[in-house]
Short mmCIF file of C-alpha atoms in Angstrom, two decimals:
data_model
loop_
_atom_site.label_atom_id
_atom_site.label_comp_id
_atom_site.label_asym_id
_atom_site.label_seq_id
_atom_site.Cartn_x
_atom_site.Cartn_y
_atom_site.Cartn_z
CA MET A 29 87.80 61.65 43.64
CA ASN A 30 90.19 60.08 46.11
CA PHE A 31 89.01 60.41 49.68
CA PRO A 32 91.62 60.17 52.41
CA SER A 33 89.19 58.52 54.81
CA LYS A 34 86.52 55.86 54.37
CA VAL A 35 84.19 57.29 57.03
CA LEU A 36 84.40 60.72 55.40
CA GLU A 37 83.58 59.20 52.03
CA ALA A 38 80.60 57.31 53.47
CA ALA A 39 79.22 60.45 55.13
CA ILE A 40 79.60 62.46 51.92
CA GLU A 41 77.89 59.73 49.87
CA GLU A 42 74.89 59.77 52.20
CA LEU A 43 74.66 63.56 52.43
CA ALA A 44 74.88 63.93 48.64
CA GLN A 45 71.71 61.84 48.26
CA LEU A 46 69.61 64.60 49.81
CA PRO A 47 67.78 66.88 47.35
CA GLY A 48 69.67 70.05 46.47
CA ILE A 49 72.91 68.82 48.01
CA GLY A 50 75.67 67.96 45.56
CA ARG A 51 78.98 66.32 46.36
CA ARG A 52 80.76 69.62 46.91
CA THR A 53 78.16 70.83 49.43
CA ALA A 54 78.14 67.39 51.06
CA MET A 55 81.89 67.66 51.52
CA ARG A 56 81.59 71.15 53.03
CA LEU A 57 78.90 69.88 55.44
CA ALA A 58 80.94 66.84 56.44
CA LEU A 59 84.06 68.91 57.12
CA HIS A 60 81.97 71.40 59.09
CA MET A 61 80.68 68.53 61.24
CA LEU A 62 84.26 67.45 61.92
CA LYS A 63 85.20 70.96 62.98
CA ARG A 64 82.27 71.65 65.28
CA ASN A 65 81.59 69.92 68.57
CA ALA A 66 80.93 66.21 68.03
CA THR A 67 77.86 66.27 70.30
CA GLN A 68 76.06 68.51 67.81
CA THR A 69 76.50 65.99 65.02
CA LEU A 70 75.48 63.14 67.33
CA ALA A 71 72.33 65.12 68.17
CA LEU A 72 71.58 65.54 64.44
CA SER A 73 72.16 61.84 63.83
CA ASP A 74 69.86 60.97 66.73
CA ALA A 75 67.13 63.39 65.57
CA LEU A 76 67.14 61.83 62.09
CA THR A 77 66.87 58.30 63.48
CA LYS A 78 63.97 59.38 65.68
CA LEU A 79 62.37 61.18 62.74
CA VAL A 80 62.03 58.05 60.63
CA ASN A 81 61.42 55.66 63.53
CA GLU A 82 58.99 57.63 65.65
CA VAL A 83 57.08 59.92 63.35
CA ARG A 84 53.37 59.14 63.22
CA TYR A 85 50.61 60.08 60.84
CA CYS A 86 47.17 61.21 61.92
CA LYS A 87 44.68 58.40 61.19
CA VAL A 88 42.05 60.94 60.15
CA CYS A 89 43.80 63.56 58.04
CA PHE A 90 47.23 61.90 57.34
CA SER A 91 49.14 64.92 58.60
CA LEU A 92 52.17 64.33 60.84
CA SER A 93 51.21 63.90 64.44
CA ASN A 94 52.45 63.13 67.94
CA ALA A 95 49.50 60.81 68.57
CA ASP A 96 47.05 58.60 66.66
CA VAL A 97 44.89 61.62 65.90
CA CYS A 98 46.56 65.01 65.37
CA GLU A 99 45.96 68.12 67.45
CA ILE A 100 43.92 69.75 64.71
CA CYS A 101 41.58 66.80 64.17
CA SER A 102 41.10 66.28 67.93
CA ASN A 103 40.46 69.97 68.60
CA GLY A 104 36.75 70.17 69.50
CA LEU A 105 36.66 73.92 68.75
CA ARG A 106 37.32 73.49 65.03
CA ASN A 107 34.63 73.06 62.41
CA ASP A 108 34.67 69.35 61.55
CA LYS A 109 32.19 69.81 58.70
CA LEU A 110 34.82 71.67 56.67
CA ILE A 111 37.72 69.74 55.11
CA CYS A 112 40.59 71.49 53.32
CA VAL A 113 42.44 69.15 50.93
CA VAL A 114 46.17 69.88 50.59
CA GLN A 115 49.12 68.22 48.90
CA ASP A 116 51.40 67.83 51.90
CA ILE A 117 52.11 68.79 55.49
CA ARG A 118 53.89 72.00 54.48
CA ASP A 119 50.63 73.31 53.07
CA VAL A 120 48.87 72.56 56.36
CA MET A 121 51.52 74.63 58.15
CA ALA A 122 51.25 77.44 55.60
CA ILE A 123 47.47 77.66 55.99
CA GLU A 124 47.69 77.32 59.79
CA ASN A 125 50.11 80.25 59.81
CA THR A 126 47.47 82.48 58.23
CA GLY A 127 45.41 82.01 61.41
CA GLN A 128 42.24 82.37 59.28
CA TYR A 129 41.09 78.79 58.79
CA ARG A 130 39.17 76.94 61.50
CA GLY A 131 38.19 73.74 59.70
CA LEU A 132 40.06 70.45 59.36
CA TYR A 133 42.56 69.23 56.75
CA HIS A 134 43.14 66.23 54.55
CA VAL A 135 46.70 65.58 53.37
CA LEU A 136 46.70 63.83 49.98
CA GLY A 137 50.40 62.95 50.06
CA GLY A 138 51.00 64.18 46.50
CA LEU A 139 49.24 65.10 43.28
CA ILE A 140 48.11 62.86 40.44
CA SER A 141 51.00 62.86 38.00
CA PRO A 142 51.17 60.06 35.43
CA MET A 143 54.59 61.36 34.33
CA ASP A 144 55.99 60.61 37.80
CA GLY A 145 54.01 57.38 38.12
CA VAL A 146 51.66 58.81 40.76
CA GLY A 147 48.08 57.66 40.29
CA PRO A 148 44.99 58.09 42.51
CA ALA A 149 45.76 54.81 44.34
CA GLN A 150 48.98 56.25 45.80
CA LEU A 151 47.10 59.16 47.38
CA THR A 152 44.73 59.21 50.36
CA ILE A 153 41.70 59.74 48.13
CA GLN A 154 39.56 56.80 49.37
CA PRO A 155 39.70 57.97 53.02
CA LEU A 156 38.78 61.48 51.82
CA VAL A 157 35.65 60.19 50.11
CA THR A 158 34.67 58.40 53.34
CA ARG A 159 35.24 61.58 55.39
CA ALA A 160 33.30 63.66 52.86
CA LEU A 161 30.12 61.67 53.68
CA ASP A 162 29.95 63.46 57.05
CA ALA A 163 31.15 66.86 55.84
CA GLU A 164 29.42 69.91 54.45
CA GLU A 165 32.19 71.32 52.31
CA VAL A 166 35.48 70.12 50.85
CA ILE A 167 37.87 72.92 49.88
CA LEU A 168 40.45 71.94 47.26
CA ALA A 169 43.62 73.88 48.12
CA LEU A 170 46.13 72.40 45.68
CA SER A 171 48.83 74.12 43.66
CA SER A 172 47.71 75.92 40.53
CA THR A 173 49.69 73.60 38.23
CA MET A 174 48.72 71.02 35.64
CA GLU A 175 49.03 68.26 38.27
CA GLY A 176 47.00 70.32 40.73
CA ASP A 177 44.26 70.93 38.19
CA THR A 178 44.17 67.25 37.18
CA THR A 179 43.87 66.23 40.83
CA ASN A 180 41.15 68.84 41.45
CA PHE A 181 39.11 67.47 38.57
CA TYR A 182 39.59 63.85 39.69
CA LEU A 183 38.58 64.69 43.26
CA TYR A 184 35.55 66.61 42.01
CA LYS A 185 34.41 63.54 40.07
CA VAL A 186 34.87 61.05 42.93
CA LEU A 187 33.31 63.41 45.49
CA ARG A 188 30.20 64.18 43.42
CA PRO A 189 28.26 61.08 44.55
CA THR A 190 28.67 62.14 48.21
CA GLU A 191 26.80 65.39 47.49
CA VAL A 192 29.31 67.35 49.56
CA LYS A 193 29.88 70.94 48.41
CA VAL A 194 33.24 71.05 46.59
CA SER A 195 34.99 74.42 46.39
CA VAL A 196 38.42 75.50 45.18
CA ILE A 197 40.64 78.27 46.54
CA ALA A 198 40.48 81.58 44.66
CA ARG A 199 43.04 82.16 41.93
CA GLY A 200 43.81 85.76 41.17
CA ILE A 201 46.19 88.61 41.60
CA GLY A 202 48.26 88.31 44.80
CA ILE A 203 47.83 90.81 47.62
CA GLY A 204 50.41 93.55 47.03
CA ASP A 205 51.01 92.55 43.40
CA GLU A 206 50.92 95.14 40.64
CA LEU A 207 48.37 94.57 37.91
CA GLU A 208 50.80 95.38 35.14
CA TYR A 209 53.17 92.57 36.15
CA THR A 210 50.49 89.90 36.61
CA ASP A 211 50.35 87.25 33.88
CA GLU A 212 47.33 87.23 31.58
CA THR A 213 45.90 83.88 32.73
CA THR A 214 45.92 84.93 36.37
CA LEU A 215 44.48 88.32 35.49
CA ALA A 216 41.72 86.72 33.42
CA SER A 217 40.90 84.39 36.32
CA SER A 218 40.89 87.39 38.66
CA ILE A 219 38.34 89.14 36.49
CA SER A 220 36.04 86.22 35.79
CA HIS A 221 35.96 85.30 39.51
CA ARG A 222 35.35 88.86 40.70
CA VAL A 223 33.42 89.27 43.95
CA LEU A 224 31.12 92.00 45.23
CA TYR A 225 33.19 94.81 46.71
CA ALA A 226 30.80 95.07 49.66
CA ASP A 227 31.71 91.48 50.58
CA THR A 228 35.41 92.33 50.83
CA ILE A 229 35.17 95.19 53.33
CA ALA A 230 34.66 94.79 57.04
CA GLU A 231 31.38 96.41 58.01
CA MET B 29 55.85 78.26 63.37
CA ASN B 30 53.63 75.50 64.75
CA PHE B 31 55.00 72.06 64.01
CA PRO B 32 52.53 69.20 64.01
CA SER B 33 55.12 66.75 65.34
CA LYS B 34 57.87 67.05 67.98
CA VAL B 35 60.27 64.67 66.21
CA LEU B 36 59.88 66.64 62.99
CA GLU B 37 60.61 69.87 64.83
CA ALA B 38 63.72 68.36 66.48
CA ALA B 39 65.06 67.11 63.13
CA ILE B 40 64.46 70.51 61.50
CA GLU B 41 66.20 72.31 64.38
CA GLU B 42 69.30 70.14 64.00
CA LEU B 43 69.39 70.33 60.19
CA ALA B 44 69.02 74.12 60.26
CA GLN B 45 72.25 74.39 62.26
CA LEU B 46 74.29 73.24 59.27
CA PRO B 47 75.95 75.98 57.23
CA GLY B 48 73.91 77.14 54.23
CA ILE B 49 70.76 75.36 55.42
CA GLY B 50 67.95 77.58 56.62
CA ARG B 51 64.73 76.46 58.27
CA ARG B 52 62.86 76.22 54.99
CA THR B 53 65.50 73.97 53.42
CA ALA B 54 65.72 71.97 56.66
CA MET B 55 61.98 71.37 56.44
CA ARG B 56 62.22 70.29 52.81
CA LEU B 57 65.04 67.86 53.71
CA ALA B 58 63.15 66.44 56.69
CA LEU B 59 59.98 65.86 54.65
CA HIS B 60 62.07 64.27 51.90
CA MET B 61 63.54 61.88 54.47
CA LEU B 62 60.04 60.93 55.58
CA LYS B 63 59.00 60.20 52.00
CA ARG B 64 62.00 58.12 50.98
CA ASN B 65 62.84 54.68 52.32
CA ALA B 66 63.61 54.86 56.05
CA THR B 67 66.76 52.72 55.63
CA GLN B 68 68.37 55.52 53.61
CA THR B 69 67.93 58.00 56.44
CA LEU B 70 69.14 55.45 59.00
CA ALA B 71 72.24 54.96 56.82
CA LEU B 72 72.83 58.72 56.79
CA SER B 73 72.38 58.91 60.55
CA ASP B 74 74.81 56.04 61.01
CA ALA B 75 77.39 57.55 58.65
CA LEU B 76 77.34 60.84 60.58
CA THR B 77 77.80 59.08 63.93
CA LYS B 78 80.72 57.12 62.50
CA LEU B 79 82.15 60.28 60.97
CA VAL B 80 82.57 62.06 64.30
CA ASN B 81 83.37 58.95 66.33
CA GLU B 82 85.77 57.14 64.04
CA VAL B 83 87.53 59.72 61.92
CA ARG B 84 91.29 59.82 62.51
CA TYR B 85 93.98 62.33 61.67
CA CYS B 86 97.38 61.43 60.23
CA LYS B 87 100.04 61.90 62.92
CA VAL B 88 102.49 63.23 60.36
CA CYS B 89 100.55 65.60 58.09
CA PHE B 90 97.25 66.04 60.03
CA SER B 91 95.16 65.09 57.03
CA LEU B 92 92.18 62.77 57.56
CA SER B 93 93.22 59.15 57.55
CA ASN B 94 92.07 55.57 58.00
CA ALA B 95 95.16 54.75 60.05
CA ASP B 96 97.72 56.45 62.29
CA VAL B 97 99.68 57.55 59.25
CA CYS B 98 97.77 58.41 56.06
CA GLU B 99 98.20 56.70 52.70
CA ILE B 100 100.12 59.63 51.22
CA CYS B 101 102.64 59.88 54.08
CA SER B 102 103.18 56.11 54.16
CA ASN B 103 103.58 55.84 50.38
CA GLY B 104 107.29 55.04 49.84
CA LEU B 105 107.12 56.17 46.20
CA ARG B 106 106.46 59.81 47.09
CA ASN B 107 109.16 62.42 47.62
CA ASP B 108 109.34 62.87 51.39
CA LYS B 109 111.76 65.79 51.08
CA LEU B 110 109.00 67.97 49.63
CA ILE B 111 106.20 69.28 51.88
CA CYS B 112 103.23 71.19 50.53
CA VAL B 113 101.53 73.28 53.24
CA VAL B 114 97.74 73.66 52.79
CA GLN B 115 94.87 75.09 54.81
CA ASP B 116 92.65 72.03 55.01
CA ILE B 117 91.92 68.58 53.70
CA ARG B 118 89.91 69.90 50.75
CA ASP B 119 93.08 71.49 49.40
CA VAL B 120 94.92 68.16 49.67
CA MET B 121 92.17 66.56 47.59
CA ALA B 122 92.23 69.42 45.06
CA ILE B 123 95.99 69.11 44.56
CA GLU B 124 95.83 65.30 44.48
CA ASN B 125 93.24 65.55 41.73
CA THR B 126 95.71 67.42 39.52
CA GLY B 127 97.83 64.24 39.51
CA GLN B 128 100.94 66.44 39.20
CA TYR B 129 102.32 66.54 42.73
CA ARG B 130 104.38 63.67 44.15
CA GLY B 131 105.54 65.14 47.46
CA LEU B 132 103.87 65.08 50.89
CA TYR B 133 101.44 67.50 52.54
CA HIS B 134 101.03 69.35 55.79
CA VAL B 135 97.51 70.40 56.79
CA LEU B 136 97.58 73.58 58.89
CA GLY B 137 93.95 73.36 59.99
CA GLY B 138 93.26 77.01 59.20
CA LEU B 139 94.92 80.36 58.53
CA ILE B 140 96.19 82.94 60.98
CA SER B 141 93.28 85.33 61.45
CA PRO B 142 93.30 87.56 64.54
CA MET B 143 89.78 88.75 63.58
CA ASP B 144 88.46 85.20 64.04
CA GLY B 145 90.66 84.54 67.06
CA VAL B 146 92.92 82.11 65.20
CA GLY B 147 96.58 82.51 66.16
CA PRO B 148 99.63 80.38 65.30
CA ALA B 149 99.11 78.22 68.39
CA GLN B 150 95.80 76.87 67.01
CA LEU B 151 97.49 75.65 63.84
CA THR B 152 99.87 72.72 63.29
CA ILE B 153 102.87 75.04 62.84
CA GLN B 154 105.18 73.52 65.46
CA PRO B 155 104.99 70.01 63.92
CA LEU B 156 105.65 71.60 60.52
CA VAL B 157 108.87 73.20 61.78
CA THR B 158 109.99 69.82 63.14
CA ARG B 159 109.21 68.12 59.80
CA ALA B 160 111.02 70.88 57.88
CA LEU B 161 114.33 69.92 59.56
CA ASP B 162 114.41 66.75 57.41
CA ALA B 163 112.97 68.32 54.26
CA GLU B 164 114.51 70.07 51.28
CA GLU B 165 111.61 72.30 50.28
CA VAL B 166 108.39 73.57 51.83
CA ILE B 167 105.80 74.80 49.31
CA LEU B 168 103.29 77.26 50.73
CA ALA B 169 100.00 76.57 48.93
CA LEU B 170 97.58 78.79 50.83
CA SER B 171 94.75 80.97 49.53
CA SER B 172 95.74 84.29 48.03
CA THR B 173 93.89 86.29 50.69
CA MET B 174 95.03 88.59 53.48
CA GLU B 175 94.91 85.68 55.95
CA GLY B 176 96.82 83.47 53.50
CA ASP B 177 99.49 86.11 53.00
CA THR B 178 99.83 86.71 56.75
CA THR B 179 100.21 82.98 57.34
CA ASN B 180 102.74 82.68 54.50
CA PHE B 181 104.86 85.42 56.05
CA TYR B 182 104.64 83.92 59.55
CA LEU B 183 105.61 80.47 58.25
CA TYR B 184 108.50 81.95 56.28
CA LYS B 185 109.82 83.57 59.46
CA VAL B 186 109.56 80.46 61.66
CA LEU B 187 110.95 78.18 58.93
CA ARG B 188 114.00 80.37 58.18
CA PRO B 189 116.15 78.92 61.03
CA THR B 190 115.70 75.39 59.60
CA GLU B 191 117.36 76.50 56.34
CA VAL B 192 114.72 74.64 54.34
CA LYS B 193 113.92 76.15 50.93
CA VAL B 194 110.54 77.94 51.24
CA SER B 195 108.58 78.48 48.02
CA VAL B 196 105.09 79.74 47.32
CA ILE B 197 102.67 78.68 44.55
CA ALA B 198 102.58 80.91 41.47
CA ARG B 199 99.98 83.65 41.37
CA GLY B 200 98.97 84.81 37.95
CA ILE B 201 96.37 84.65 35.22
CA GLY B 202 94.35 81.42 35.30
CA ILE B 203 94.59 78.90 32.46
CA GLY B 204 91.82 79.76 30.01
CA ASP B 205 91.28 83.26 31.46
CA GLU B 206 91.15 86.27 29.19
CA LEU B 207 93.71 88.97 29.86
CA GLU B 208 91.22 91.78 29.54
CA TYR B 209 89.08 90.43 32.39
CA THR B 210 91.96 89.71 34.79
CA ASP B 211 92.26 92.13 37.73
CA GLU B 212 95.28 94.45 37.79
CA THR B 213 96.95 92.94 40.87
CA THR B 214 96.87 89.45 39.43
CA LEU B 215 98.06 90.72 36.06
CA ALA B 216 100.94 92.64 37.66
CA SER B 217 101.92 89.50 39.60
CA SER B 218 101.72 87.49 36.38
CA ILE B 219 104.13 89.89 34.69
CA SER B 220 106.62 90.28 37.49
CA HIS B 221 106.79 86.48 38.00
CA ARG B 222 107.12 85.71 34.29
CA VAL B 223 109.02 82.55 33.35
CA LEU B 224 111.09 81.60 30.31
CA TYR B 225 108.81 80.41 27.53
CA ALA B 226 111.19 77.58 26.76
CA ASP B 227 110.56 76.24 30.29
CA THR B 228 106.80 76.06 29.68
CA ILE B 229 106.85 73.87 26.56
CA ALA B 230 107.39 70.17 26.53
CA GLU B 231 110.53 69.42 24.53
#
């Protein structure tokens, strides 16, 4: 395509490299930025520069942080004997939004996936093993996919020598889901991991 | 939502202001930028700053340009007696991509739309009238919508005193479309604006 302006072309090229944004969307975004107030686009540009230059990772759990140690890890009121292992920062936010979990996290930074060239060495597994020495329980809260299962099994093997209790989040029918539309594997898991009804009701 | 990092939150806020990008997509984009090489995001940031600071508009046709006068307007091989009026720069690129048009353009910058508060004064209509004095034909190539039709009619009225020939692009069944699935209005337009078959075949 022939672009009438070099700076427009450069902006479109860069925008189109983002996931889910093709050249047509990139063009629409670039033209929108030209139409709106320039200060808004300068603010976006500035925020992105700051994002990559100033973002910090918690030295303990590898979540994003404003300081060396994140607010969750440095919060004395949380249970530091309980570590919830998640794939990335989005999962931390999702679990935090439930308001139900009071332990700490450990962000792996991905899942073991030989197809994508991701092995255990690329993940924060070694620091997890070190942390597990002082913990009582490690909860594996990874996606219920082949990569998630592989990673769960690998973590279980490397954590075994530490004698920490290793648990995995429950897999079953979702709250509000209808039984008839639940797939067989999930339903089977729901049945084999049934719990005592008395344990599920508030007394 | 609780964000673990202020710079992440700022980047997400700015990204979410773009059209078609909600907070969830903004988050996905921001985390992607943190994962990929930082230089790529700095290049994007730089391209956006340049876009709003350095982009220029052609003084003749109001298209985007690298210089005072764009490459199309300054191209001596094009027919400068023929002016194709379009809504925005994307339409210029779409028509250029057909490779069939050898005249010049005039970018209106929008369509007359009282609902959106866009009147003739916000568009580049006055410069178009001035250009029309030296032209032989003005082709109205606007969208076939109510706003497009209103703008066509307004332009026709203001261009009449210049005695330039005012034409409008053909509206009819699209190439490759099936008759049975074409809406009635388009089909009726296709029939009433029929052309001689002999004119449509290469001799």
